[in-house]
mmCIF file of C-alpha atoms and ligand atoms in Angstrom:
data_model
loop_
_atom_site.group_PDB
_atom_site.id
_atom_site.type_symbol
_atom_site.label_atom_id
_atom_site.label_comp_id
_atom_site.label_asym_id
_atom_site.label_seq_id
_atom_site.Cartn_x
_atom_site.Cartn_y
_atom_site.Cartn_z
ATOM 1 C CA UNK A 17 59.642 -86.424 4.256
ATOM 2 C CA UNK A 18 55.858 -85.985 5.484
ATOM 3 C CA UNK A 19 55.833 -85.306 8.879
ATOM 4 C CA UNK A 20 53.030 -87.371 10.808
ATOM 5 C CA UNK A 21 51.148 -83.761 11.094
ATOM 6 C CA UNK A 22 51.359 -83.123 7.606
ATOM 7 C CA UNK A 23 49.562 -86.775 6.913
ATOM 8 C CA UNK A 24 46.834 -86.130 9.101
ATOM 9 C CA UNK A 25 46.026 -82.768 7.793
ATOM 10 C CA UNK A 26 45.677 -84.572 4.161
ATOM 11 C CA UNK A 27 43.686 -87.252 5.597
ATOM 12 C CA UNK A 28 41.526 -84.592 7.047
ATOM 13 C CA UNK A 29 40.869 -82.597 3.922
ATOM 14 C CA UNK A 30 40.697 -84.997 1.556
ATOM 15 C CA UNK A 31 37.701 -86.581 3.602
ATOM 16 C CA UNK A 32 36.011 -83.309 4.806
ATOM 17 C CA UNK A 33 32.302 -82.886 3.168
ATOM 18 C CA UNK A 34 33.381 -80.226 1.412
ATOM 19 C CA UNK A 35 35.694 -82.469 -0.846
ATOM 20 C CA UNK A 36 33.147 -85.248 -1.185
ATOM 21 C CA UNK A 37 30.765 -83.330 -3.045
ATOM 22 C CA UNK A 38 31.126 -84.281 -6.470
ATOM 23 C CA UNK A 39 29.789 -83.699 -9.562
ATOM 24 C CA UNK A 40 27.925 -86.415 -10.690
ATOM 25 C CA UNK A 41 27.336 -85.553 -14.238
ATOM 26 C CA UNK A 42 29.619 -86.944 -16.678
ATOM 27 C CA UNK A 43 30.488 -84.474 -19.513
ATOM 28 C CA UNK A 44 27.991 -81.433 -17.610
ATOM 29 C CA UNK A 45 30.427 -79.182 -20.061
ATOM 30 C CA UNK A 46 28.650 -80.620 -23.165
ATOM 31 C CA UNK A 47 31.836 -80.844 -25.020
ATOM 32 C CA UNK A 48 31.534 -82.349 -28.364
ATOM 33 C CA UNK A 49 32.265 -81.657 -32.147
ATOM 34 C CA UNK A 50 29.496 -79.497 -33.640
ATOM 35 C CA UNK A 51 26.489 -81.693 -34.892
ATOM 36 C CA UNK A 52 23.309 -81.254 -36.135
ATOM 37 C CA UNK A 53 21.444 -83.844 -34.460
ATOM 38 C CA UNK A 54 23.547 -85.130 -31.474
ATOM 39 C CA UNK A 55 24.506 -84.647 -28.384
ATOM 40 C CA UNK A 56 28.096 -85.093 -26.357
ATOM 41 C CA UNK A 57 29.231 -87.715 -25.103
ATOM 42 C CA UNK A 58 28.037 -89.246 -22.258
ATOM 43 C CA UNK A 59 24.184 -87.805 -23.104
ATOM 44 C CA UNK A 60 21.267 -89.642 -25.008
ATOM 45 C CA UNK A 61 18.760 -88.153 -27.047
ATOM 46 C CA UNK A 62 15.275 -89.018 -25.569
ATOM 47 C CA UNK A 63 13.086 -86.606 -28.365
ATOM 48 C CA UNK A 64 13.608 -84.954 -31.207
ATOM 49 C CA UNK A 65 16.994 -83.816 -32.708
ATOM 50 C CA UNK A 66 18.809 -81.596 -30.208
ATOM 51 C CA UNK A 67 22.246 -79.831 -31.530
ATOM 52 C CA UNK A 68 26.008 -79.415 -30.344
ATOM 53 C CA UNK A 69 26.574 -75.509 -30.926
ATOM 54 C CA UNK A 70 28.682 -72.641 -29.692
ATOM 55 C CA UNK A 71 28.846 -68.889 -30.777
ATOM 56 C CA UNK A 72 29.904 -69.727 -34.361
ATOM 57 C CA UNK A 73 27.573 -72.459 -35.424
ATOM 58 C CA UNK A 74 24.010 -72.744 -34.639
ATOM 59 C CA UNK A 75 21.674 -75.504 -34.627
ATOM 60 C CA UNK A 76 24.875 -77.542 -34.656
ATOM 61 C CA UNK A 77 25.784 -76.676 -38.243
ATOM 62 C CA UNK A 78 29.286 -75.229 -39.541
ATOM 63 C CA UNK A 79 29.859 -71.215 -40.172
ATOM 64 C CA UNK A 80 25.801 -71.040 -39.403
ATOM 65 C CA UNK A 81 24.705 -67.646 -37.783
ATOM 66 C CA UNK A 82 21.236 -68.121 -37.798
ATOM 67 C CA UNK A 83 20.710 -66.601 -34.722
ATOM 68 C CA UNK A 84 17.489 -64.639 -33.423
ATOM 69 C CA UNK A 85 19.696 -62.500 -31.100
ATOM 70 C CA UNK A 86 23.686 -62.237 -30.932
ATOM 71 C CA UNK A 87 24.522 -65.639 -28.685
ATOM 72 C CA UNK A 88 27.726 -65.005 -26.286
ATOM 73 C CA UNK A 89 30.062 -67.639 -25.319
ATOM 74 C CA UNK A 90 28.758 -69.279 -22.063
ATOM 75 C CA UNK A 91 30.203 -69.357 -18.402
ATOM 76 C CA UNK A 92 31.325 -72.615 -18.875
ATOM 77 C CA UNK A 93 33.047 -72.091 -22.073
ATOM 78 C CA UNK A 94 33.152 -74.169 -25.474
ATOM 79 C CA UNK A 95 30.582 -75.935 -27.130
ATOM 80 C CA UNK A 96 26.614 -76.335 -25.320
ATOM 81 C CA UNK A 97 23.454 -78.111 -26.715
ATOM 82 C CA UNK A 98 20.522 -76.221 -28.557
ATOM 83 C CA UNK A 99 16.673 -77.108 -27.485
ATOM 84 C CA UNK A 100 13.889 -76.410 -29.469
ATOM 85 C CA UNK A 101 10.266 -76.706 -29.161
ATOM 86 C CA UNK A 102 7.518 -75.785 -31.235
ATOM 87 C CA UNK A 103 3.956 -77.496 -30.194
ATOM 88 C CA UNK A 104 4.058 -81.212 -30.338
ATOM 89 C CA UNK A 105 7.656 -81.267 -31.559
ATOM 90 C CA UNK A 106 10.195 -81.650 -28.303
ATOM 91 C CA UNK A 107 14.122 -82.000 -27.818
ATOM 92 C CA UNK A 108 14.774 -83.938 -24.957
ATOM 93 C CA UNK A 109 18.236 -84.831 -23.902
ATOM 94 C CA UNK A 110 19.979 -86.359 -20.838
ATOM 95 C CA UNK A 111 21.942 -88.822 -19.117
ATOM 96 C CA UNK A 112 21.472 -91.766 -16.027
ATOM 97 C CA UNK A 113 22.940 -90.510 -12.699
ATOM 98 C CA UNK A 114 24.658 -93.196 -10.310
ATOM 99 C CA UNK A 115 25.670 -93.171 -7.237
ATOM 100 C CA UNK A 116 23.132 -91.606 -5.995
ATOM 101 C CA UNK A 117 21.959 -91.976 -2.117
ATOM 102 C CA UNK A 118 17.855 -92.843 -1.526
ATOM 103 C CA UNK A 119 17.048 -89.814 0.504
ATOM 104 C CA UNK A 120 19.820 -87.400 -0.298
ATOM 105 C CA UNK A 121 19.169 -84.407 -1.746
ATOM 106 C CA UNK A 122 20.999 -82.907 -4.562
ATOM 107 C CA UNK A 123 21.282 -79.602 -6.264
ATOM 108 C CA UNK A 124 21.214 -79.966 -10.528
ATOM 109 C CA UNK A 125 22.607 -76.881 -11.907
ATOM 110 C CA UNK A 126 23.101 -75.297 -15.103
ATOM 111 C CA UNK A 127 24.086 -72.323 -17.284
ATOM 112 C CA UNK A 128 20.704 -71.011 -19.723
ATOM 113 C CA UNK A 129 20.416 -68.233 -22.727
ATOM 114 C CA UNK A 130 17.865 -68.072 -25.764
ATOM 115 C CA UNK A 131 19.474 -66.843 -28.673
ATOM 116 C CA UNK A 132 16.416 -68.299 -31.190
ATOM 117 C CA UNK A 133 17.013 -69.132 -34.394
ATOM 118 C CA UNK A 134 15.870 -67.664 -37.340
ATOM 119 C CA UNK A 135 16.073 -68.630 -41.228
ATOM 120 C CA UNK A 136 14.477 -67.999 -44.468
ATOM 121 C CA UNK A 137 10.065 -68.455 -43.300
ATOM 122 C CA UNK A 138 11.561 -70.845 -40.698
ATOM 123 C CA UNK A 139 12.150 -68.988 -36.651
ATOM 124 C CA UNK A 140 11.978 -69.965 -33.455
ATOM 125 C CA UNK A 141 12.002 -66.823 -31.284
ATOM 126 C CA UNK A 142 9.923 -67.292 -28.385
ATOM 127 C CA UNK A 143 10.467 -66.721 -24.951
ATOM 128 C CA UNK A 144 10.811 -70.036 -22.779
ATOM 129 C CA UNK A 145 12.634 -72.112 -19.738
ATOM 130 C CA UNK A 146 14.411 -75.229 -19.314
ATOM 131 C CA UNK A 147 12.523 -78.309 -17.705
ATOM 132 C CA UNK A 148 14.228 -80.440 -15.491
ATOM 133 C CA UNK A 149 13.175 -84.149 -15.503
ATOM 134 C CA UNK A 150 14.158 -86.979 -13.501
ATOM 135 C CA UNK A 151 12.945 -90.789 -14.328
ATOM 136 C CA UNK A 152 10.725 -88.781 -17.352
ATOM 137 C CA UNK A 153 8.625 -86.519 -15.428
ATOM 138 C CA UNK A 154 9.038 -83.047 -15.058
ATOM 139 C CA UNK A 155 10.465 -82.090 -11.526
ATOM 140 C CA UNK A 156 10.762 -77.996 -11.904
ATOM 141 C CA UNK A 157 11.857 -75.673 -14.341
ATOM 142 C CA UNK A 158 14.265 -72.570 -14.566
ATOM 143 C CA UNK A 159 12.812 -68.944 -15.459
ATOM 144 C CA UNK A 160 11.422 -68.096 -18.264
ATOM 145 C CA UNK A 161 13.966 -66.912 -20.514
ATOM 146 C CA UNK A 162 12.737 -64.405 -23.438
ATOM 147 C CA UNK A 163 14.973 -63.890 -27.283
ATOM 148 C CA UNK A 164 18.126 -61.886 -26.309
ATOM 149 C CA UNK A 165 18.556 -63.192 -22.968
ATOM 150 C CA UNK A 166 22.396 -64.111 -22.346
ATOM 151 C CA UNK A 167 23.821 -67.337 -20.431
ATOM 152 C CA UNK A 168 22.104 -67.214 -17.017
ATOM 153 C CA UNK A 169 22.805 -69.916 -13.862
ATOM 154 C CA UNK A 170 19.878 -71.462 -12.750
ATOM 155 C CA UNK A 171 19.246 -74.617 -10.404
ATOM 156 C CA UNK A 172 17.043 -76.908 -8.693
ATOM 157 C CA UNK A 173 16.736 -79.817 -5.793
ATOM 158 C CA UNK A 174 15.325 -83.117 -5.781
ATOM 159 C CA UNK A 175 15.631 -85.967 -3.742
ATOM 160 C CA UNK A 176 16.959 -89.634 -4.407
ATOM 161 C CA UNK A 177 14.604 -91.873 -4.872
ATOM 162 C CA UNK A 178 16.868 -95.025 -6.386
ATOM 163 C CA UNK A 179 20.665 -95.433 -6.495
ATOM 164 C CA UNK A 180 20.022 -94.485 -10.235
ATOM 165 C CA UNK A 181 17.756 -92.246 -11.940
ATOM 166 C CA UNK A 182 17.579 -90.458 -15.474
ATOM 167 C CA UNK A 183 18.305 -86.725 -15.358
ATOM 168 C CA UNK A 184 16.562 -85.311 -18.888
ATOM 169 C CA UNK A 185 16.053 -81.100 -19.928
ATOM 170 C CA UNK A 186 13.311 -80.524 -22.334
ATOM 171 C CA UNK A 187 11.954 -76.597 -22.827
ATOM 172 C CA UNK A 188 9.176 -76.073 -20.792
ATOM 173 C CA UNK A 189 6.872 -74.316 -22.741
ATOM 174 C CA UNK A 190 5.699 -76.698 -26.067
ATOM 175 C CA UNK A 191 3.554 -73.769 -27.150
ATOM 176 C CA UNK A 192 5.857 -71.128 -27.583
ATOM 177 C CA UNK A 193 8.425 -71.885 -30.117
ATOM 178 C CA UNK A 194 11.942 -71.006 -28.910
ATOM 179 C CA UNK A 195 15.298 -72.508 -29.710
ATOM 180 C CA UNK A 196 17.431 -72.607 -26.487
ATOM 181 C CA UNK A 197 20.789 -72.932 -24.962
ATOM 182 C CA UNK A 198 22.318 -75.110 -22.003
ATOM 183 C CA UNK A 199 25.559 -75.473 -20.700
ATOM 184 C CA UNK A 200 27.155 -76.078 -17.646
ATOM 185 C CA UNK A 201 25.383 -78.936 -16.330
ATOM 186 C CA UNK A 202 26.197 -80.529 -12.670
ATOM 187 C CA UNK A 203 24.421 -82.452 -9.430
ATOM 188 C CA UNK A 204 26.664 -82.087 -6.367
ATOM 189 C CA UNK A 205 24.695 -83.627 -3.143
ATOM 190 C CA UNK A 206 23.170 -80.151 -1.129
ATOM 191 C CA UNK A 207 24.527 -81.194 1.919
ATOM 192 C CA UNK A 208 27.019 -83.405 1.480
ATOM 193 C CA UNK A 209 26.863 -86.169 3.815
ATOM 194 C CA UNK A 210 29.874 -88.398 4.302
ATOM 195 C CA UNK A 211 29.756 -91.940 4.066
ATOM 196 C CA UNK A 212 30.007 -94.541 6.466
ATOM 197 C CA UNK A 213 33.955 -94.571 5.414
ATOM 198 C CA UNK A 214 34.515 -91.041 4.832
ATOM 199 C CA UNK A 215 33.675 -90.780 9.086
ATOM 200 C CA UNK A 216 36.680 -93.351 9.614
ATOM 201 C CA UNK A 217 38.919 -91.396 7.638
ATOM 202 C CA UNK A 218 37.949 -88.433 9.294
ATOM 203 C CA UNK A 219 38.065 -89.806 12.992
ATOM 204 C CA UNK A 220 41.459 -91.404 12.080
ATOM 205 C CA UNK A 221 42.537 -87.968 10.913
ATOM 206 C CA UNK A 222 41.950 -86.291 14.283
ATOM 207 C CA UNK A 223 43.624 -88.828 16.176
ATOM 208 C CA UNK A 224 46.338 -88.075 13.760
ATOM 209 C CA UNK A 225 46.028 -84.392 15.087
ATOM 210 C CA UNK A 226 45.892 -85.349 18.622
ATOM 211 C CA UNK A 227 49.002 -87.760 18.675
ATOM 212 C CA UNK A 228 51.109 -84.853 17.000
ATOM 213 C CA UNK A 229 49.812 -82.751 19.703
ATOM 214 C CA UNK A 230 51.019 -84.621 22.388
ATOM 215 C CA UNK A 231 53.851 -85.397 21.031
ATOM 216 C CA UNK A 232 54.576 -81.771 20.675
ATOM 217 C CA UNK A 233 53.367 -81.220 24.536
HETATM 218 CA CA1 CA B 313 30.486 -76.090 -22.659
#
């Protein structure tokens, strides 16, 4: 039986900040069957014709190693999405966040590599970084990542403005043609602030400690 100690310690932990950060992002492993033109679910295409990939299959098509430089499986394991860009031509993905709080700020984070891709007169090899875009408009980018470069973690802040708001990743640079690589994708509040309930829980937890404690005294 769960002693009245052992209750309030649970209370305590399971409403500490630390255990109310969440991620936010639904899917942020990109896991999804291997398509040429899609995305996982849970995401939207916004532009263009982005691609579910892994190691095995670029640009999202079966047994296809057109690669510009040997890809390696990423961090966060299993399949990612490919970005390309070349001029006017954009792939833009993403997904609506809720839940979020007007003023809070959050931290997006995700994993990045540029293996290119290369076939017949046809290559995308450039050097470039993943955009960041909330409601549309661009809100930062990660580095610039050049042909070769493996999986990399890279992140950014921004701060709720609505309750809701469109997280998108685009490749930075339109001029320089490059075929990208994201994985990994989460928003966990910086700081995480409890809510209004979370501080109940928590004050009811250390009254929990203090009865035990006189109890015990
Ligand atoms: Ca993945």
């Amino acid at each position: 039986m769960m002693s009245l100690r052992h209750i309030a310690l649970a209370v305590l932990m399971a409403s500490s900040p630390a255990f109310a950060a969440q991620n936010l992002v639904v899917n942020g492993s990109l896991t999804g069957p291997i398509t040429n033109n899609g995305v996982p679910t849970g995401w939207s295409i916004f532009e263009g014709t982005p691609d579910i990939m892994d190691a095995a299959n670029n640009v999202g098509m079966t047994g296809q190693l057109r690669f510009g430089a040997t890809p390696t499986v990423s961090t966060d394991g299993g399949t990612w999405v490919g970005l390309g860009a070349y001029g006017s031509y954009m792939e833009r993905f993403g997904q609506t966040l809720t839940g979020l709080q007007v003023g809070q700020q959050y931290t997006v984070s995700w994993e990045a590599g540029n293996f290119g891709y290369t076939y017949g007169s046809i290559s995308y090899l450039g050097s470039n970084a993943i955009s960041v875009l909330l409601d549309g408009t661009a809100i930062g980018a990660g580095d610039q990542l050049a042909l070769g470069s493996s999986w990399a973690n890279q992140s950014l802040t921004f701060t709720a403005t609505a309750g809701s708001q469109q997280l998108s990743f685009m490749l930075a640079a339109p001029a320089q043609k490059a075929y990208m690589s994201i994985d990994g994708i989460a928003v966990h509040a910086t700081t995480a602030v409890p809510e209004p309930g979370t501080w109940v829980l928590m004050g009811l937890g250390l009254c929990g400690l203090m009865l035990v404690s006189r109890r015990r005294a």
